[in-house]
Each structure stands twice: as structure tokens, then as C-alpha cells.
Amino acid sequence: MKPTEFFNQAKLELKLPENTPLQSSYQFGAEADKLAELVKKGIKTATTSAYDLYESNEPLPQIGAYDVILNSHDEPVCVTYTDNVQVVPYNQVDAKHAYEEGEGDRSFSYWKKVHDQFFIEEYKSMGKMFNPDTATMVLEKFHVVYPKVKQNG
């Protein structure tokens, strides 16, 4: 199923207005399947992207927007709603955000180790050098709206 079809299905079930736009559909850069499942389960409720690598005409995520999260085969896994977006220096990302990203043991030290390595490679692929003291990040907070997250208990 294509992301737009999946989103249309979600709009029907959620009773959203027909003209509700889809902001984007994307997969997470590293371990797309694993991270998509963490989002679907409501464990991963935040993500970090490099503001420095956005194209000049590329819009930032918008609060109140809907996205389709894809697996590694570009198949839809779930729809999220963006609750908050902040642009902050990399060295100001905190333990709360690291925990909300839901990866590994959810500690800040794990988050920093994994993200340092990810951004080194990401910047390199764009012909740039990652410097944690000068890099700027987009922190996005979201929650799953479709399919509904099953609560334990």
C-alpha cells in the first residue's frame, strides 16, 4: 500500500477532514524496521534530524502535522501526529529527549554514542563535517494516531 492510500485510510478511521494534508512519509535512517516498530508501539515518541543538512527550500516539520512512518521497504507502518518541534544546538539535547527517542537502554549516553556516529556519517555523505559543538538539530516530538496504540493492562 502506498503512503497516501494508508493516510487516506487513517483519515477515514480517525474522522479527519478530507482535506487534511500529509506532511511527509519517511523511514528512519538507521535500522528503519526496528525504529518504525518502536514508534508503532508508542515507545519512540521523538526523533532528531540535522538542521544543518536541510535543503534551503526544505520545510521543517510542523506542529499539528501528520506523517506516515515507513519500514525499510517503504511500506507504511503507522501515522504520527507532530506535537512539538524545536531547533536547538546538538550539545543542548537532553536526557528527556534521549529517553523519548526510545532506543537502546534509553539513556543519554546511549543516545549520544549512537547519534554521534550517525551524524558523523550523515554529514560526511553530504560533504560536510559533523561538529557536536556547532551542529544544530531539529527535535521532533510526536505520537501515533493510526493504528491505535494498544495499551498494556
PDB file of C-alpha atoms in Angstrom, residues 53-124:
ATOM      1  CA  LEU A  53      21.569  19.302   6.377  1.00  0.00           C
ATOM      2  CA  TYR A  54      18.126  20.601   5.408  1.00  0.00           C
ATOM      3  CA  GLU A  55      17.957  21.970   1.863  1.00  0.00           C
ATOM      4  CA  SER A  56      17.373  25.734   1.671  1.00  0.00           C
ATOM      5  CA  ASN A  57      13.794  25.215   0.411  1.00  0.00           C
ATOM      6  CA  GLU A  58      13.034  22.168   2.602  1.00  0.00           C
ATOM      7  CA  PRO A  59      10.426  22.951   5.264  1.00  0.00           C
ATOM      8  CA  LEU A  60      10.871  21.950   8.894  1.00  0.00           C
ATOM      9  CA  PRO A  61       8.334  19.555  10.421  1.00  0.00           C
ATOM     10  CA  GLN A  62       5.233  21.439  11.550  1.00  0.00           C
ATOM     11  CA  ILE A  63       3.350  21.105  14.842  1.00  0.00           C
ATOM     12  CA  GLY A  64      -0.074  19.602  14.153  1.00  0.00           C
ATOM     13  CA  ALA A  65       1.030  17.758  11.015  1.00  0.00           C
ATOM     14  CA  TYR A  66       0.626  14.090  10.114  1.00  0.00           C
ATOM     15  CA  ASP A  67       3.397  11.794   8.830  1.00  0.00           C
ATOM     16  CA  VAL A  68       3.466   8.198   7.635  1.00  0.00           C
ATOM     17  CA  ILE A  69       6.344   6.182   9.091  1.00  0.00           C
ATOM     18  CA  LEU A  70       7.756   3.637   6.639  1.00  0.00           C
ATOM     19  CA  ASN A  71       9.710   0.423   7.089  1.00  0.00           C
ATOM     20  CA  SER A  72      12.887  -0.398   5.160  1.00  0.00           C
ATOM     21  CA  HIS A  73      10.782  -1.457   2.143  1.00  0.00           C
ATOM     22  CA  ASP A  74       8.962   1.917   2.078  1.00  0.00           C
ATOM     23  CA  GLU A  75       5.782   0.240   3.333  1.00  0.00           C
ATOM     24  CA  PRO A  76       3.570   2.219   5.754  1.00  0.00           C
ATOM     25  CA  VAL A  77       3.744   1.174   9.402  1.00  0.00           C
ATOM     26  CA  CYS A  78       1.826   3.939  11.195  1.00  0.00           C
ATOM     27  CA  VAL A  79       0.673   7.553  11.119  1.00  0.00           C
ATOM     28  CA  THR A  80       2.055  10.051  13.628  1.00  0.00           C
ATOM     29  CA  TYR A  81       0.896  13.492  14.742  1.00  0.00           C
ATOM     30  CA  THR A  82       3.594  16.100  15.449  1.00  0.00           C
ATOM     31  CA  ASP A  83       3.238  17.564  18.955  1.00  0.00           C
ATOM     32  CA  ASN A  84       6.346  19.755  19.155  1.00  0.00           C
ATOM     33  CA  VAL A  85       9.294  20.929  17.044  1.00  0.00           C
ATOM     34  CA  GLN A  86      12.382  22.706  18.366  1.00  0.00           C
ATOM     35  CA  VAL A  87      15.658  23.788  16.765  1.00  0.00           C
ATOM     36  CA  VAL A  88      18.487  23.521  19.286  1.00  0.00           C
ATOM     37  CA  PRO A  89      22.273  23.140  19.384  1.00  0.00           C
ATOM     38  CA  TYR A  90      23.313  19.480  19.360  1.00  0.00           C
ATOM     39  CA  ASN A  91      25.057  19.838  22.710  1.00  0.00           C
ATOM     40  CA  GLN A  92      21.777  21.005  24.303  1.00  0.00           C
ATOM     41  CA  VAL A  93      19.829  17.817  23.557  1.00  0.00           C
ATOM     42  CA  ASP A  94      18.895  16.464  26.985  1.00  0.00           C
ATOM     43  CA  ALA A  95      18.278  13.121  28.693  1.00  0.00           C
ATOM     44  CA  LYS A  96      14.487  13.525  28.445  1.00  0.00           C
ATOM     45  CA  HIS A  97      14.660  13.770  24.650  1.00  0.00           C
ATOM     46  CA  ALA A  98      17.088  10.831  24.531  1.00  0.00           C
ATOM     47  CA  TYR A  99      14.633   8.761  26.591  1.00  0.00           C
ATOM     48  CA  GLU A 100      11.702   9.741  24.347  1.00  0.00           C
ATOM     49  CA  GLU A 101      13.657   8.559  21.297  1.00  0.00           C
ATOM     50  CA  GLY A 102      13.156   5.081  22.798  1.00  0.00           C
ATOM     51  CA  GLU A 103      16.348   3.484  21.526  1.00  0.00           C
ATOM     52  CA  GLY A 104      18.737   1.101  23.273  1.00  0.00           C
ATOM     53  CA  ASP A 105      18.579   1.443  27.061  1.00  0.00           C
ATOM     54  CA  ARG A 106      17.026   4.918  26.579  1.00  0.00           C
ATOM     55  CA  SER A 107      19.930   6.578  28.411  1.00  0.00           C
ATOM     56  CA  PHE A 108      21.551   9.822  27.301  1.00  0.00           C
ATOM     57  CA  SER A 109      24.950   8.110  26.995  1.00  0.00           C
ATOM     58  CA  TYR A 110      23.497   5.503  24.599  1.00  0.00           C
ATOM     59  CA  TRP A 111      21.702   8.219  22.610  1.00  0.00           C
ATOM     60  CA  LYS A 112      24.850  10.337  22.313  1.00  0.00           C
ATOM     61  CA  LYS A 113      27.063   7.431  21.248  1.00  0.00           C
ATOM     62  CA  VAL A 114      24.627   6.292  18.544  1.00  0.00           C
ATOM     63  CA  HIS A 115      23.785   9.799  17.321  1.00  0.00           C
ATOM     64  CA  ASP A 116      27.402  10.980  17.251  1.00  0.00           C
ATOM     65  CA  GLN A 117      28.217   8.086  14.912  1.00  0.00           C
ATOM     66  CA  PHE A 118      25.030   8.539  12.857  1.00  0.00           C
ATOM     67  CA  PHE A 119      25.609  12.253  12.324  1.00  0.00           C
ATOM     68  CA  ILE A 120      29.309  11.808  11.522  1.00  0.00           C
ATOM     69  CA  GLU A 121      28.250   9.548   8.640  1.00  0.00           C
ATOM     70  CA  GLU A 122      25.239  11.677   7.670  1.00  0.00           C
ATOM     71  CA  TYR A 123      27.262  14.885   7.431  1.00  0.00           C
ATOM     72  CA  LYS A 124      30.064  13.055   5.597  1.00  0.00           C
TER      73      LYS A 124
END
